[in-house]
Amino acid sequence: METAAPSAVIVAIDGPSGTGKSSTSKAVAAKLGLRYLDTGAQYRAITWWMISNGVDTDDPQAIAVASGKPAIVSGTDPAAPTITVDGLDASGPIRTREVTSKVSAVSAVPEVRTLITELQRTIAAAAADEGGIVVEGRDIGTTVLPDADLKIFLTASAEARAARRSGELRGKEATDLAATREALIKRDAADSGRKTSPLAKADDAVEVDTTELTLDQVIECVVTLVEEKRAGAGRK
């Protein structure tokens, strides 16, 4: 008797910065043979393009006019996710402090969100034919993929998030915990308060507080949730 292939599954993982979304999402996708999409990298990519091309990131109208110009391509292999802008590898440049400080303003512009949201939906639809995908961001379960099979919202205390984020910074990008915590709280306020697709937990999302959990424990928790969802879909 042959074992049926696992059902395709679309997983939306949301939450603020520093909750472990990227590390968790990539690991879960790799363990379960799913594709992976870091939507935050796409917003960082368009922000980097704006900065590099002299667009005033404090001018929403200028951002809106330029938003359709860059060609952003995201690779969805969880073992080696890639992102290019106009054919150039942007994986390094999009992680600078300058991009981090400006990405909330750029991503709040409705024209930017509309373009990137459509790109994300296209990628997710294509991945449905490859077993499924884990999509992580801030508005995936509420706006981008409201019909996702499984929605997860990761949270953690500001102190825990600051410690994790500081640990990711190196060299001239390194900063102290207090400054990192302040920057995270400011980013939370900007993302949660924007009019278009704010950071929010979907009503049907499973909340996972990662404050006291190791990364491996968070991954195990999410893998279990996905496997249960797959099993349930297979019985229907």
CSV table of C-alpha atoms in Angstrom, one decimal:
chain,number,residue,atom,x,y,z
A,1,MET,CA,0.0,0.0,0.0
A,2,GLU,CA,1.4,3.4,-1.0
A,3,THR,CA,1.6,6.3,1.4
A,4,ALA,CA,-0.1,9.4,0.1
A,5,ALA,CA,2.1,12.4,-0.4
A,6,PRO,CA,1.7,15.1,2.2
A,7,SER,CA,-1.0,17.7,1.4
A,8,ALA,CA,0.3,21.0,0.1
A,9,VAL,CA,0.2,23.6,2.8
A,10,ILE,CA,0.5,27.4,2.9
A,11,VAL,CA,1.9,28.6,6.2
A,12,ALA,CA,1.8,32.3,7.3
A,13,ILE,CA,4.2,33.3,10.1
A,14,ASP,CA,3.9,36.9,11.4
A,15,GLY,CA,5.3,38.8,14.2
A,16,PRO,CA,7.5,41.8,15.1
A,17,SER,CA,11.3,42.0,14.7
A,18,GLY,CA,13.4,39.7,16.8
A,19,THR,CA,10.9,37.0,17.5
A,20,GLY,CA,12.8,34.4,15.4
A,21,LYS,CA,10.6,34.5,12.3
A,22,SER,CA,13.3,34.1,9.8
A,23,SER,CA,15.3,31.4,11.5
A,24,THR,CA,12.2,29.5,12.4
A,25,SER,CA,10.6,29.8,9.0
A,26,LYS,CA,13.6,28.7,7.1
A,27,ALA,CA,14.2,25.7,9.4
A,28,VAL,CA,10.6,24.6,9.3
A,29,ALA,CA,10.5,24.9,5.5
A,30,ALA,CA,13.7,22.9,5.2
A,31,LYS,CA,12.5,20.1,7.6
A,32,LEU,CA,9.1,19.7,5.8
A,33,GLY,CA,10.3,20.1,2.2
A,34,LEU,CA,8.5,23.4,1.7
A,35,ARG,CA,9.5,26.6,-0.1
A,36,TYR,CA,10.3,29.7,1.9
A,37,LEU,CA,9.7,33.4,1.5
A,38,ASP,CA,11.1,36.3,3.6
A,39,THR,CA,8.7,39.1,2.7
A,40,GLY,CA,10.6,41.6,4.9
A,41,ALA,CA,13.6,41.1,2.6
A,42,GLN,CA,11.4,42.3,-0.3
A,43,TYR,CA,10.5,45.5,1.5
A,44,ARG,CA,14.2,46.0,2.4
A,45,ALA,CA,15.1,45.4,-1.2
A,46,ILE,CA,12.9,48.1,-2.5
A,47,THR,CA,14.1,50.4,0.3
A,48,TRP,CA,17.7,49.8,-0.7
A,49,TRP,CA,16.9,50.6,-4.3
A,50,MET,CA,15.2,53.8,-3.3
A,51,ILE,CA,18.2,54.9,-1.2
A,52,SER,CA,20.7,53.8,-4.0
A,53,ASN,CA,18.7,55.8,-6.6
A,54,GLY,CA,18.4,59.0,-4.7
A,55,VAL,CA,14.7,58.7,-3.9
A,56,ASP,CA,13.7,60.8,-0.9
A,57,THR,CA,12.4,58.1,1.6
A,58,ASP,CA,10.7,60.8,3.6
A,59,ASP,CA,8.5,61.7,0.6
A,60,PRO,CA,5.6,59.2,0.2
A,61,GLN,CA,4.7,60.6,-3.2
A,62,ALA,CA,8.3,60.2,-4.5
A,63,ILE,CA,8.3,56.7,-3.2
A,64,ALA,CA,5.0,55.9,-4.9
A,65,VAL,CA,6.1,57.2,-8.3
A,66,ALA,CA,9.3,55.2,-8.2
A,67,SER,CA,7.9,52.0,-6.7
A,68,GLY,CA,7.3,50.2,-9.9
A,69,LYS,CA,10.8,50.7,-11.3
A,70,PRO,CA,12.9,48.0,-9.5
A,71,ALA,CA,12.7,44.4,-10.5
A,72,ILE,CA,12.8,42.3,-7.3
A,73,VAL,CA,13.2,38.5,-7.6
A,74,SER,CA,13.1,36.2,-4.5
A,75,GLY,CA,14.5,32.7,-4.5
A,76,THR,CA,12.5,30.3,-2.3
A,77,ASP,CA,15.0,27.6,-1.4
A,78,PRO,CA,15.1,27.6,2.4
A,79,ALA,CA,18.7,26.3,2.4
A,80,ALA,CA,19.8,29.3,0.3
A,81,PRO,CA,17.2,32.0,-0.1
A,82,THR,CA,18.2,34.7,-2.5
A,83,ILE,CA,17.0,38.2,-3.4
A,84,THR,CA,18.1,40.3,-6.3
A,85,VAL,CA,17.2,43.8,-7.4
A,86,ASP,CA,17.6,44.5,-11.1
A,87,GLY,CA,19.7,41.4,-11.4
A,88,LEU,CA,22.1,42.4,-8.5
A,89,ASP,CA,22.5,40.3,-5.4
A,90,ALA,CA,20.9,42.4,-2.6
A,91,SER,CA,21.2,40.0,0.3
A,92,GLY,CA,24.0,41.9,2.0
A,93,PRO,CA,23.1,45.5,1.3
A,94,ILE,CA,19.5,45.2,2.5
A,95,ARG,CA,20.7,44.4,6.0
A,96,THR,CA,22.5,47.7,6.8
A,97,ARG,CA,21.3,50.0,9.6
A,98,GLU,CA,20.4,52.6,7.0
A,99,VAL,CA,18.0,50.3,5.3
A,100,THR,CA,16.6,49.2,8.6
A,101,SER,CA,16.0,52.8,9.7
A,102,LYS,CA,14.1,53.6,6.5
A,103,VAL,CA,12.2,50.4,5.6
A,104,SER,CA,9.1,51.2,7.8
A,105,ALA,CA,8.6,54.5,6.0
A,106,VAL,CA,8.9,53.0,2.5
A,107,SER,CA,6.8,49.9,3.3
A,108,ALA,CA,4.0,52.1,4.7
A,109,VAL,CA,3.4,53.7,1.2
A,110,PRO,CA,0.2,52.0,-0.2
A,111,GLU,CA,1.6,51.7,-3.8
A,112,VAL,CA,4.7,49.8,-2.4
A,113,ARG,CA,2.5,47.5,-0.4
A,114,THR,CA,0.2,46.8,-3.4
A,115,LEU,CA,3.1,45.9,-5.6
A,116,ILE,CA,4.9,43.7,-3.1
A,117,THR,CA,1.7,42.0,-1.9
A,118,GLU,CA,0.9,40.9,-5.5
A,119,LEU,CA,4.5,39.6,-5.9
A,120,GLN,CA,4.1,37.6,-2.7
A,121,ARG,CA,0.8,36.2,-3.7
A,122,THR,CA,2.2,35.1,-7.1
A,123,ILE,CA,5.1,33.3,-5.4
A,124,ALA,CA,2.8,31.6,-2.9
A,125,ALA,CA,0.5,30.4,-5.6
A,126,ALA,CA,3.3,28.9,-7.6
A,127,ALA,CA,4.7,27.2,-4.5
A,128,ALA,CA,1.3,25.5,-3.9
A,129,ASP,CA,2.2,23.2,-6.8
A,130,GLU,CA,5.5,22.3,-5.1
A,131,GLY,CA,4.1,21.1,-1.8
A,132,GLY,CA,3.6,24.4,-0.2
A,133,ILE,CA,5.5,27.3,1.3
A,134,VAL,CA,6.3,29.1,4.6
A,135,VAL,CA,5.8,32.8,4.2
A,136,GLU,CA,7.0,35.1,6.9
A,137,GLY,CA,6.4,38.8,7.5
A,138,ARG,CA,4.1,41.2,9.4
A,139,ASP,CA,0.8,41.1,7.5
A,140,ILE,CA,0.8,37.7,5.9
A,141,GLY,CA,-2.1,36.1,7.8
A,142,THR,CA,-4.2,39.3,7.8
A,143,THR,CA,-3.6,40.8,4.3
A,144,VAL,CA,-1.3,38.9,2.0
A,145,LEU,CA,-2.6,35.3,2.5
A,146,PRO,CA,-5.8,35.6,4.6
A,147,ASP,CA,-6.8,32.1,3.4
A,148,ALA,CA,-3.5,30.5,4.4
A,149,ASP,CA,-3.9,26.9,5.8
A,150,LEU,CA,-2.0,27.7,9.0
A,151,LYS,CA,-1.3,31.1,10.6
A,152,ILE,CA,1.2,31.6,13.3
A,153,PHE,CA,2.0,34.7,15.2
A,154,LEU,CA,5.4,34.8,17.0
A,155,THR,CA,5.8,37.1,20.0
A,156,ALA,CA,8.6,37.7,22.6
A,157,SER,CA,9.4,40.3,25.2
A,158,ALA,CA,11.2,43.5,24.0
A,159,GLU,CA,14.2,42.5,26.2
A,160,ALA,CA,14.5,39.1,24.6
A,161,ARG,CA,14.1,40.5,21.1
A,162,ALA,CA,16.8,43.1,21.7
A,163,ALA,CA,19.2,40.6,22.9
A,164,ARG,CA,18.7,38.4,19.9
A,165,ARG,CA,19.0,41.3,17.5
A,166,SER,CA,22.1,42.7,19.1
A,167,GLY,CA,23.6,39.2,18.8
A,168,GLU,CA,23.1,39.4,15.0
A,169,LEU,CA,24.9,42.7,14.6
A,170,ARG,CA,28.6,42.8,13.9
A,171,GLY,CA,31.4,45.4,13.6
A,172,LYS,CA,30.3,48.9,12.9
A,173,GLU,CA,26.6,47.8,12.9
A,174,ALA,CA,26.9,46.6,16.5
A,175,THR,CA,25.0,48.6,19.1
A,176,ASP,CA,24.1,48.3,22.8
A,177,LEU,CA,21.0,46.5,24.1
A,178,ALA,CA,19.2,49.6,25.2
A,179,ALA,CA,19.6,51.2,21.8
A,180,THR,CA,18.5,48.0,20.0
A,181,ARG,CA,15.4,47.7,22.3
A,182,GLU,CA,14.5,51.3,21.6
A,183,ALA,CA,14.8,50.8,17.9
A,184,LEU,CA,12.6,47.7,18.0
A,185,ILE,CA,9.9,49.4,20.0
A,186,LYS,CA,10.0,52.3,17.5
A,187,ARG,CA,9.7,49.8,14.6
A,188,ASP,CA,6.8,48.0,16.3
A,189,ALA,CA,4.9,51.3,16.7
A,190,ALA,CA,5.5,52.3,13.0
A,191,ASP,CA,4.5,48.8,11.7
A,192,SER,CA,1.4,48.5,14.0
A,193,GLY,CA,0.3,52.0,13.4
A,194,ARG,CA,0.4,52.3,9.6
A,195,LYS,CA,-2.9,52.7,7.8
A,196,THR,CA,-2.1,50.1,5.1
A,197,SER,CA,-1.7,46.5,6.2
A,198,PRO,CA,-0.5,47.1,9.8
A,199,LEU,CA,1.3,44.5,11.8
A,200,ALA,CA,-1.4,42.5,13.6
A,201,LYS,CA,-2.3,39.0,14.7
A,202,ALA,CA,-5.0,37.3,12.6
A,203,ASP,CA,-8.0,36.2,14.5
A,204,ASP,CA,-7.4,32.6,13.6
A,205,ALA,CA,-3.6,32.6,14.2
A,206,VAL,CA,-1.9,30.4,16.7
A,207,GLU,CA,0.2,32.7,19.0
A,208,VAL,CA,3.6,31.3,20.1
A,209,ASP,CA,5.5,33.3,22.7
A,210,THR,CA,9.2,32.6,22.1
A,211,THR,CA,10.6,34.6,25.1
A,212,GLU,CA,11.6,31.5,27.1
A,213,LEU,CA,12.1,29.1,24.3
A,214,THR,CA,15.2,28.1,22.4
A,215,LEU,CA,15.2,28.3,18.6
A,216,ASP,CA,15.0,24.5,18.4
A,217,GLN,CA,12.0,24.5,20.7
A,218,VAL,CA,10.2,27.1,18.6
A,219,ILE,CA,11.0,25.1,15.4
A,220,GLU,CA,9.7,21.9,16.9
A,221,CYS,CA,6.5,23.6,18.0
A,222,VAL,CA,5.8,25.1,14.5
A,223,VAL,CA,6.7,21.8,12.8
A,224,THR,CA,4.2,20.0,14.9
A,225,LEU,CA,1.5,22.6,14.1
A,226,VAL,CA,2.2,22.2,10.4
A,227,GLU,CA,2.2,18.4,10.5
A,228,GLU,CA,-1.1,18.4,12.4
A,229,LYS,CA,-2.6,20.7,9.8
A,230,ARG,CA,-1.3,18.5,7.0
A,231,ALA,CA,-2.7,15.4,8.7
A,232,GLY,CA,-6.1,17.1,9.1
A,233,ALA,CA,-6.2,18.1,5.5
A,234,GLY,CA,-5.3,14.6,4.4
A,235,ARG,CA,-8.2,13.1,6.3
A,236,LYS,CA,-10.8,15.3,4.6
